[in-house]
Every structure is written in structure tokens, then in C-alpha cells.
Short mmCIF file of C-alpha atoms in Angstrom, two decimals:
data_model
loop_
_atom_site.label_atom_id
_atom_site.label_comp_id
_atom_site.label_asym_id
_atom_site.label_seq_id
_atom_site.Cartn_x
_atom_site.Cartn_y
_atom_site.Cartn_z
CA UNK A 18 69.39 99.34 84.95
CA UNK A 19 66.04 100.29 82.82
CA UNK A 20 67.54 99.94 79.84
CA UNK A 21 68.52 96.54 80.71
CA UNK A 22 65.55 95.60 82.02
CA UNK A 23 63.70 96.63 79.08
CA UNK A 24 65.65 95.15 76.93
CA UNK A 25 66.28 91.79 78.16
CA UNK A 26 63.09 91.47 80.26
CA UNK A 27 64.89 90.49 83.00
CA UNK A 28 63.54 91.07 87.15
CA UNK A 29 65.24 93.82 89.19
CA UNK A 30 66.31 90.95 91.49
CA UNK A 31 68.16 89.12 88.24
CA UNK A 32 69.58 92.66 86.61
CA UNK A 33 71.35 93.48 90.41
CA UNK A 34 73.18 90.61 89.87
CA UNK A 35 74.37 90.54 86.97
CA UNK A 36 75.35 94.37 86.95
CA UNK A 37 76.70 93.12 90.76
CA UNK A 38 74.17 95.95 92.09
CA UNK A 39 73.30 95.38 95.86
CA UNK A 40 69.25 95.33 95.56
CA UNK A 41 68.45 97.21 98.41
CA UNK A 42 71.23 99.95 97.19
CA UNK A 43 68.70 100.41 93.94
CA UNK A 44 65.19 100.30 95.64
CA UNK A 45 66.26 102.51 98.71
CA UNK A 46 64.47 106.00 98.62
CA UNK A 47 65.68 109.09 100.60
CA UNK A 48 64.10 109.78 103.31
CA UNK A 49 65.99 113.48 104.24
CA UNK A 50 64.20 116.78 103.06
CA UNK A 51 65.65 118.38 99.87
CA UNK A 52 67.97 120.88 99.79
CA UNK A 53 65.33 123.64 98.41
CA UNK A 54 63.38 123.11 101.84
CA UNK A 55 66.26 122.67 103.97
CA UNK A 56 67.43 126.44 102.57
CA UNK A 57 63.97 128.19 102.90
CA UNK A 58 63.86 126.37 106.60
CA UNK A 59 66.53 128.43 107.78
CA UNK A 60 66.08 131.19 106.01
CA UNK A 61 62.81 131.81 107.71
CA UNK A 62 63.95 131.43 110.93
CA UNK A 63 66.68 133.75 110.80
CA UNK A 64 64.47 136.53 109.41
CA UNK A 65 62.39 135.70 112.57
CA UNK A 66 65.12 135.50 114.96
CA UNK A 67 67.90 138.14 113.98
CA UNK A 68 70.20 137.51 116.62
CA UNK A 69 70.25 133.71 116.28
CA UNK A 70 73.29 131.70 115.03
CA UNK A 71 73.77 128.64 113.34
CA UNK A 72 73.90 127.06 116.57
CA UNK A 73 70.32 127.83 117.85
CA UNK A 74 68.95 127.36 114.13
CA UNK A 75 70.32 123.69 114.21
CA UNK A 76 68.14 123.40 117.45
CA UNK A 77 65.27 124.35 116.27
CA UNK A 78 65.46 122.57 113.19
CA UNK A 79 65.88 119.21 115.59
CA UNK A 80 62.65 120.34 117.83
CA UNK A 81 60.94 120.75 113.55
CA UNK A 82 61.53 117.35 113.09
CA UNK A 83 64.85 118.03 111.16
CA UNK A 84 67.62 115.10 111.50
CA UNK A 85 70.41 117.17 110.02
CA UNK A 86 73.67 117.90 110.66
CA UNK A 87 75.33 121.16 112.39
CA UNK A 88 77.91 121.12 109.92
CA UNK A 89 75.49 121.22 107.12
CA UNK A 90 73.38 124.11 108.59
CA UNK A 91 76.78 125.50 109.41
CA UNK A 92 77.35 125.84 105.10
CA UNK A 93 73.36 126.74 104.14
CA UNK A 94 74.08 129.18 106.97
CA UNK A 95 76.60 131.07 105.51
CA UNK A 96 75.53 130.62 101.75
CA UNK A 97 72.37 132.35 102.59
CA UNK A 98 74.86 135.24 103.60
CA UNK A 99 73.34 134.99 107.47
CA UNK A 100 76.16 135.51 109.62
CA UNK A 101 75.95 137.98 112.07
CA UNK A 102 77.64 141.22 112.03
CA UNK A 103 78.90 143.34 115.06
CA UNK A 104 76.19 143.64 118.00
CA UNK A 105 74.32 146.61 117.53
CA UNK A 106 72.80 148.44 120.74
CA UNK A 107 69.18 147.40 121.18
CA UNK A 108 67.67 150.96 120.60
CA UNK A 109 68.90 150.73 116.84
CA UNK A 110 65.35 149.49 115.51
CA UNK A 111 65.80 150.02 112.42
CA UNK A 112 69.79 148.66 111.96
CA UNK A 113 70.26 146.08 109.34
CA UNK A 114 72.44 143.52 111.34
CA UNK A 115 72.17 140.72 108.23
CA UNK A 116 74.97 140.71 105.41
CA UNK A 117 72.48 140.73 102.82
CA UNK A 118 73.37 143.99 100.77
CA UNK A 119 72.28 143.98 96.92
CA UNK A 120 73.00 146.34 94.21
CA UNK A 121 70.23 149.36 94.17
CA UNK A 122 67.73 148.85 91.40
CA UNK A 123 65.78 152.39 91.24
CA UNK A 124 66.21 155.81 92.30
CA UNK A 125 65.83 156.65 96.15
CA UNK A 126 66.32 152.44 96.62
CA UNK A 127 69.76 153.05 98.73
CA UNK A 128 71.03 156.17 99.75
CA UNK A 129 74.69 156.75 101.18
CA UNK A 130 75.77 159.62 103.95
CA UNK A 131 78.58 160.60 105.94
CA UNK A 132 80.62 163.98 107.11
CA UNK A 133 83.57 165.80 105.81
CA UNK A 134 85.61 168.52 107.59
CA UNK A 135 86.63 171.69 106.93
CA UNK A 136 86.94 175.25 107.98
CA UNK A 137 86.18 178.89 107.17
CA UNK A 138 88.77 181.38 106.28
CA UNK A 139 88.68 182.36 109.87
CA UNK A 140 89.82 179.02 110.89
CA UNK A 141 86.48 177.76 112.78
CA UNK A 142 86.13 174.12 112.00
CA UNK A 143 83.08 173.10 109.64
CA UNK A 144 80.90 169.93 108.88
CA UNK A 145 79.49 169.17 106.06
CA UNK A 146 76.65 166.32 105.62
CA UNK A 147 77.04 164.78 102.07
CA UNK A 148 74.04 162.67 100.83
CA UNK A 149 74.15 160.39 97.08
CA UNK A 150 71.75 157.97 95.64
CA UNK A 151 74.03 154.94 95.06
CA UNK A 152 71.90 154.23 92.05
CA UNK A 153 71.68 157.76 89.96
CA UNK A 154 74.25 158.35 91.62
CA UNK A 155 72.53 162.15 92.52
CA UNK A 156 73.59 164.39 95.81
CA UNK A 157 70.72 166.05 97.13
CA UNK A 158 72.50 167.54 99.68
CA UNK A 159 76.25 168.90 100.70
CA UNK A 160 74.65 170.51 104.23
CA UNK A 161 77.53 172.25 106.22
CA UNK A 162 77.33 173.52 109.78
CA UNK A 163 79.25 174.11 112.90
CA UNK A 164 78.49 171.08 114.43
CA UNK A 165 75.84 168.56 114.03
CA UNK A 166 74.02 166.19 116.15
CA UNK A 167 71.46 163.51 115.50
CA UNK A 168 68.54 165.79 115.50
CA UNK A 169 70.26 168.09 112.78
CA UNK A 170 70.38 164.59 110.79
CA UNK A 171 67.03 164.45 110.70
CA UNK A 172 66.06 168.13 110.00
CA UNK A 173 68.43 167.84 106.91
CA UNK A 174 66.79 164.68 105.89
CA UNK A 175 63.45 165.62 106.22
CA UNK A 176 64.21 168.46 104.06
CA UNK A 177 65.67 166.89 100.77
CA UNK A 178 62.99 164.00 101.73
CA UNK A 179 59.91 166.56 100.91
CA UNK A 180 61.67 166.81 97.77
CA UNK A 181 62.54 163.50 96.51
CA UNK A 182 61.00 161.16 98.50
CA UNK A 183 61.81 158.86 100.97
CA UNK A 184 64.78 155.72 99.86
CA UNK A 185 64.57 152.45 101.30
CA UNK A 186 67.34 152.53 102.89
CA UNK A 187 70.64 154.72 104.20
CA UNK A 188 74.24 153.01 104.56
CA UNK A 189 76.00 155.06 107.24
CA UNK A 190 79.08 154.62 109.55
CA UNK A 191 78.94 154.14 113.40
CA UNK A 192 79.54 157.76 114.00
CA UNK A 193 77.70 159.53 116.80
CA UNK A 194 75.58 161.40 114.91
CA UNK A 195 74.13 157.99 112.89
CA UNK A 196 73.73 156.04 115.73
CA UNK A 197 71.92 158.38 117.59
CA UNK A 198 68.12 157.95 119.08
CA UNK A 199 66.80 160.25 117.15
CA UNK A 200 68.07 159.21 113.65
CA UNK A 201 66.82 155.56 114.67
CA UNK A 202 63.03 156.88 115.53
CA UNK A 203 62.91 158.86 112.36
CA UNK A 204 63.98 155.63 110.34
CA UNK A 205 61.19 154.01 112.41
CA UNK A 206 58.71 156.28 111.78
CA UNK A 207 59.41 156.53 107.70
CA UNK A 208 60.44 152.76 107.30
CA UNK A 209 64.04 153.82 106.05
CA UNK A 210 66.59 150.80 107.09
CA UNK A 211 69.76 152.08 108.49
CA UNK A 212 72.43 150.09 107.07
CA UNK A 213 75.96 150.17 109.46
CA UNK A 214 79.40 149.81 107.89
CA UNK A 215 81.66 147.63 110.07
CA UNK A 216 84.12 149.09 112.12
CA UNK A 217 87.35 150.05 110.65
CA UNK A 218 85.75 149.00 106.72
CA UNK A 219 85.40 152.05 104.65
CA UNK A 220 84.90 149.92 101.70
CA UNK A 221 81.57 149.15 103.43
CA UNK A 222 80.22 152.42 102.06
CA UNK A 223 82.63 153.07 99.01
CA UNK A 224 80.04 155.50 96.81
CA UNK A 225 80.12 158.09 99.88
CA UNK A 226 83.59 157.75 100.04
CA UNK A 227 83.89 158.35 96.32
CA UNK A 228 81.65 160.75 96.04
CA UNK A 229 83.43 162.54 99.25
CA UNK A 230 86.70 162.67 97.63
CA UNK A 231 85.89 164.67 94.49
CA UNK A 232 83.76 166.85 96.65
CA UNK A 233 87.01 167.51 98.06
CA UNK A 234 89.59 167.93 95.25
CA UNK A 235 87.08 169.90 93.27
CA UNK A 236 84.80 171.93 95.97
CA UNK A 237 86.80 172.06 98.94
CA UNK A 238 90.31 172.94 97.57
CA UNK A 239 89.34 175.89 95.58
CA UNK A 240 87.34 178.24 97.53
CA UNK A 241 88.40 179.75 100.88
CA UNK A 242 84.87 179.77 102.93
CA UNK A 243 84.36 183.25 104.28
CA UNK A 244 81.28 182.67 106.54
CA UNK A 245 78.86 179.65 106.49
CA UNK A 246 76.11 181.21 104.24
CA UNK A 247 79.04 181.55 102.03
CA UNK A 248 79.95 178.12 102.33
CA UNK A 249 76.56 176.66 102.03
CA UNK A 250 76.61 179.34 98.15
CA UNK A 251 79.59 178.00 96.87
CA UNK A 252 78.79 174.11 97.52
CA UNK A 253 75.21 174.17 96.59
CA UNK A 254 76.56 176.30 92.98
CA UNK A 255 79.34 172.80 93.07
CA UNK A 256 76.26 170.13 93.87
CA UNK A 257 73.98 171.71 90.98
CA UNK A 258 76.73 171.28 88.59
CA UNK A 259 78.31 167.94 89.57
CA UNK A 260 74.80 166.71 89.45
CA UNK A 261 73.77 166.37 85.94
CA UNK A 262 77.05 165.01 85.06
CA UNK A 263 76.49 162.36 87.59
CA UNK A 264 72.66 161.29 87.00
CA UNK A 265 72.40 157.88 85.79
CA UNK A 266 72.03 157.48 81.88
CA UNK A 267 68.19 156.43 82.11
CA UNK A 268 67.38 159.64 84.18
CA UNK A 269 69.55 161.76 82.26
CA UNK A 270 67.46 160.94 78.93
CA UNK A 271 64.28 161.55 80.33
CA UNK A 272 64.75 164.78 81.50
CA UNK A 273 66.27 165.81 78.42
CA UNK A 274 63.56 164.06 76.28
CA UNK A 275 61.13 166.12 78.40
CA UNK A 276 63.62 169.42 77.72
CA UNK A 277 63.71 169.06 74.16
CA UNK A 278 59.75 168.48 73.55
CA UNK A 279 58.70 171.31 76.09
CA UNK A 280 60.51 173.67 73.28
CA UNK A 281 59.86 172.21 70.11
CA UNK A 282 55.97 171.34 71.28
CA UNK A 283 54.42 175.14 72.45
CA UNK A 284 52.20 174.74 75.15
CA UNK A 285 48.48 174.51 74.01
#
């Protein structure tokens, strides 16, 4: 239409016709929001209002001004990845409730946790606590005891905490122990996010569950346990030597960078 405008010098009126253009088809201007602001609209509310649906976004987009469809909230709904998960209990604070997971980026970003059983050589049943950093991926901490509640959880996390620092977040199962008050007020308190696998999906928390299995096949399998301080020996000697093996590349280098000058370069 500009080019032949330009070219020919012609009025819009005269090029409509002759390209058989209705006019009012070429001047109208849209009037609805773009697409961008749409997006960020709902994405704002839903970070406001975590229980929400699509449903009660579309409503208040209409009391915003918004004349949009549900059906199109409906799709920016579940592009942005908002649907809701299972209903957690209200005293989980600190549960992450929004399918928004992303790859970790740094060390102590997501951590990973969950039990495996056991026994002694005596028979009594065992639990061990196994912690990873998704990223490195580092364990620092196999824990086993006789039983463990929520408050143990913590004790054991504040522990390898004083050593490496607090991550942003843990992904856990529903078990008892994880969804306990306890756990939830430490999280709280140290601005950890507890993030809940769905029921009945292990996949939901895969690098525990990998890291759990060769814990198994290469711990577990080959020692009898004769007590628990001889438990706690024999997979703290496993964890020091899986771990250096398992560090992430970038970590790995730096610590042997720092190795390799401390004795080449005598202290001065």
C-alpha cells in the first residue's frame, strides 16, 4: 500500500480501491493491550495471589480494565508455567506451590534430600539422611540414625549449613519428616524454599534419587554395619571419596589450582 502510494501518488481512499482494500480495514488501529503486558499482567498477580487460578485472574483482569478472553488467559496461564500443584497445608510457609523449577546456576543454589533404609548387623532398622547440591553435584551429608523426626532435620541441617552455607532452596518429598512444623520454621527463619515433589513422581527429585542409588550399590552393599558409630565411619570414609569425583568441573579446578600453587609457591 506505501509503495503504491509513493509511487503513483495516489490517496489512500483511491489505492483501497484499486488493491480492492476495505478503507476502514487499513486505517483501523488496535485497541487491545499487547501481548508483552497482557503476560507481565498475570504474572504479577499470581505471584501476589498463589492460590489463584486462571479463573479468578480473568476476573481481576476484567475489574483492571482488561476486555480479554478466559480462553486466552487460560494459554498465557499455563505458558507462564502457573498452574497449581497439589494443595499444600497452610502451615507450609515456605512450600513452593508454583511449577516454576529452573536448572541451578551456582553452588548451594538447590539442594536435594531424602532417606534411605537400612540396618545394622544386628538387624535394628537404620535411616540415613542423604543431602547433594544438584549443581556440584557435592553430598555434605549421609547422616544415619535410628529414627528421625523433623527436629533431627534441622539439627543435621544446621550442621553442614555452618559449613557451607545456606542454598536457596531444598527439593524434598512429602514424607513426614519434610513436612513437618519444624522443618517449615527453620526454612522461614533462613529463607530456604522448600520445594515438594508431587505425589507418586520420583522423577520430581531425580539427582537424590541418583545420587541414592549409588550410595546404595557402592556404600550400602559392601559393609555389614556393626553399631551406628560404625555406620556413620564407614559412610562418611564413602562420602569423602565419592565427593571429589563428583564436584562439578569449575570447582574441581579451583581447588586444585589452589593445591598445586600452595606447593610450588612456599609460604612467605
Amino acid at each position: 500500500m506505501d509503495t503504491l502510494q509513493g509511487d503513483w501518488k495516489v490517496s489512500t481512499r483511491r489505492a483501497c480501491a484499486v488493491l480492492r482494500i476495505d478503507r476502514s480495514l487499513y486505517v483501523y488501529t488496535s485497541k487491545r493491550g499487547t501481548q508483552a503486558e497482557l503476560t507481565q499482567w498475570i504474572k504479577e498477580i499470581c505471584e501476589t495471589r498463589l492460590r489463584y487460578g486462571y479463573r479468578h485472574v480473568h476476573v481481576l483482569l476484567k475489574r483492571d480494565g482488561w476486555a480479554v478472553n478466559p480462553k486466552r488467559v487460560y494459554r498465557l496461564y499455563k505458558e507462564l508455567g502457573m498452574q497449581l500443584r497439589n494443595k499444600v497445608p497452610k502451615r507450609r510457609v515456605k512450600a513452593k506451590v508454583r511449577e516454576d523449577r529452573r536448572p541451578a546456576t551456582h553452588n548451594n543454589d538447590t539442594w536435594a534430600m531424602d532417606f534411605v533404609h537400612d540396618q545394622l548387623a544386628t538387624g535394628r532398622k537404620i535411616r540415613i539422611l542423604t543431602v547433594i547440591d544438584t549443581f556440584s553435584p557435592f553430598s555434605p551429608a549421609t547422616d544415619p540414625r535410628f529414627s528421625y523426626r523433623g527436629e533431627d532435620v534441622v539439627q543435621t541441617l544446621e550442621r553442614i549449613c555452618g559449613q557451607m552455607g545456606y542454598p536457596r532452596s531444598i527439593r524434598v518429598d512429602q514424607g513426614t519428616e519434610f513436612v513437618s512444623r519444624d522443618l517449615d520454621l527453620w526454612a522461614y527463619q533462613k529463607g530456604v524454599v522448600l520445594d515438594f515433589s508431587r505425589p507418586g513422581k520420583p522423577t520430581d527429585n531425580s539427582f537424590i534419587e541418583s545420587f541414592n542409588g549409588k550410595f546404595r550399590t557402592e556404600c550400602l552393599n559392601t559393609h555389614w554395619f556393626m553399631s551406628l558409630d560404625d555406620a556413620r565411619t564407614k559412610m562418611e570414609v564413602w562420602r569423602k571419596d565419592y565427593n571429589p569425583a563428583s564436584q562439578h568441573p569449575s570447582v574441581y579446578v579451583a581447588v586444585s589450582n589452589k593445591v598445586s600453587c600452595s606447593s610450588v609457591c612456599p609460604a612467605s
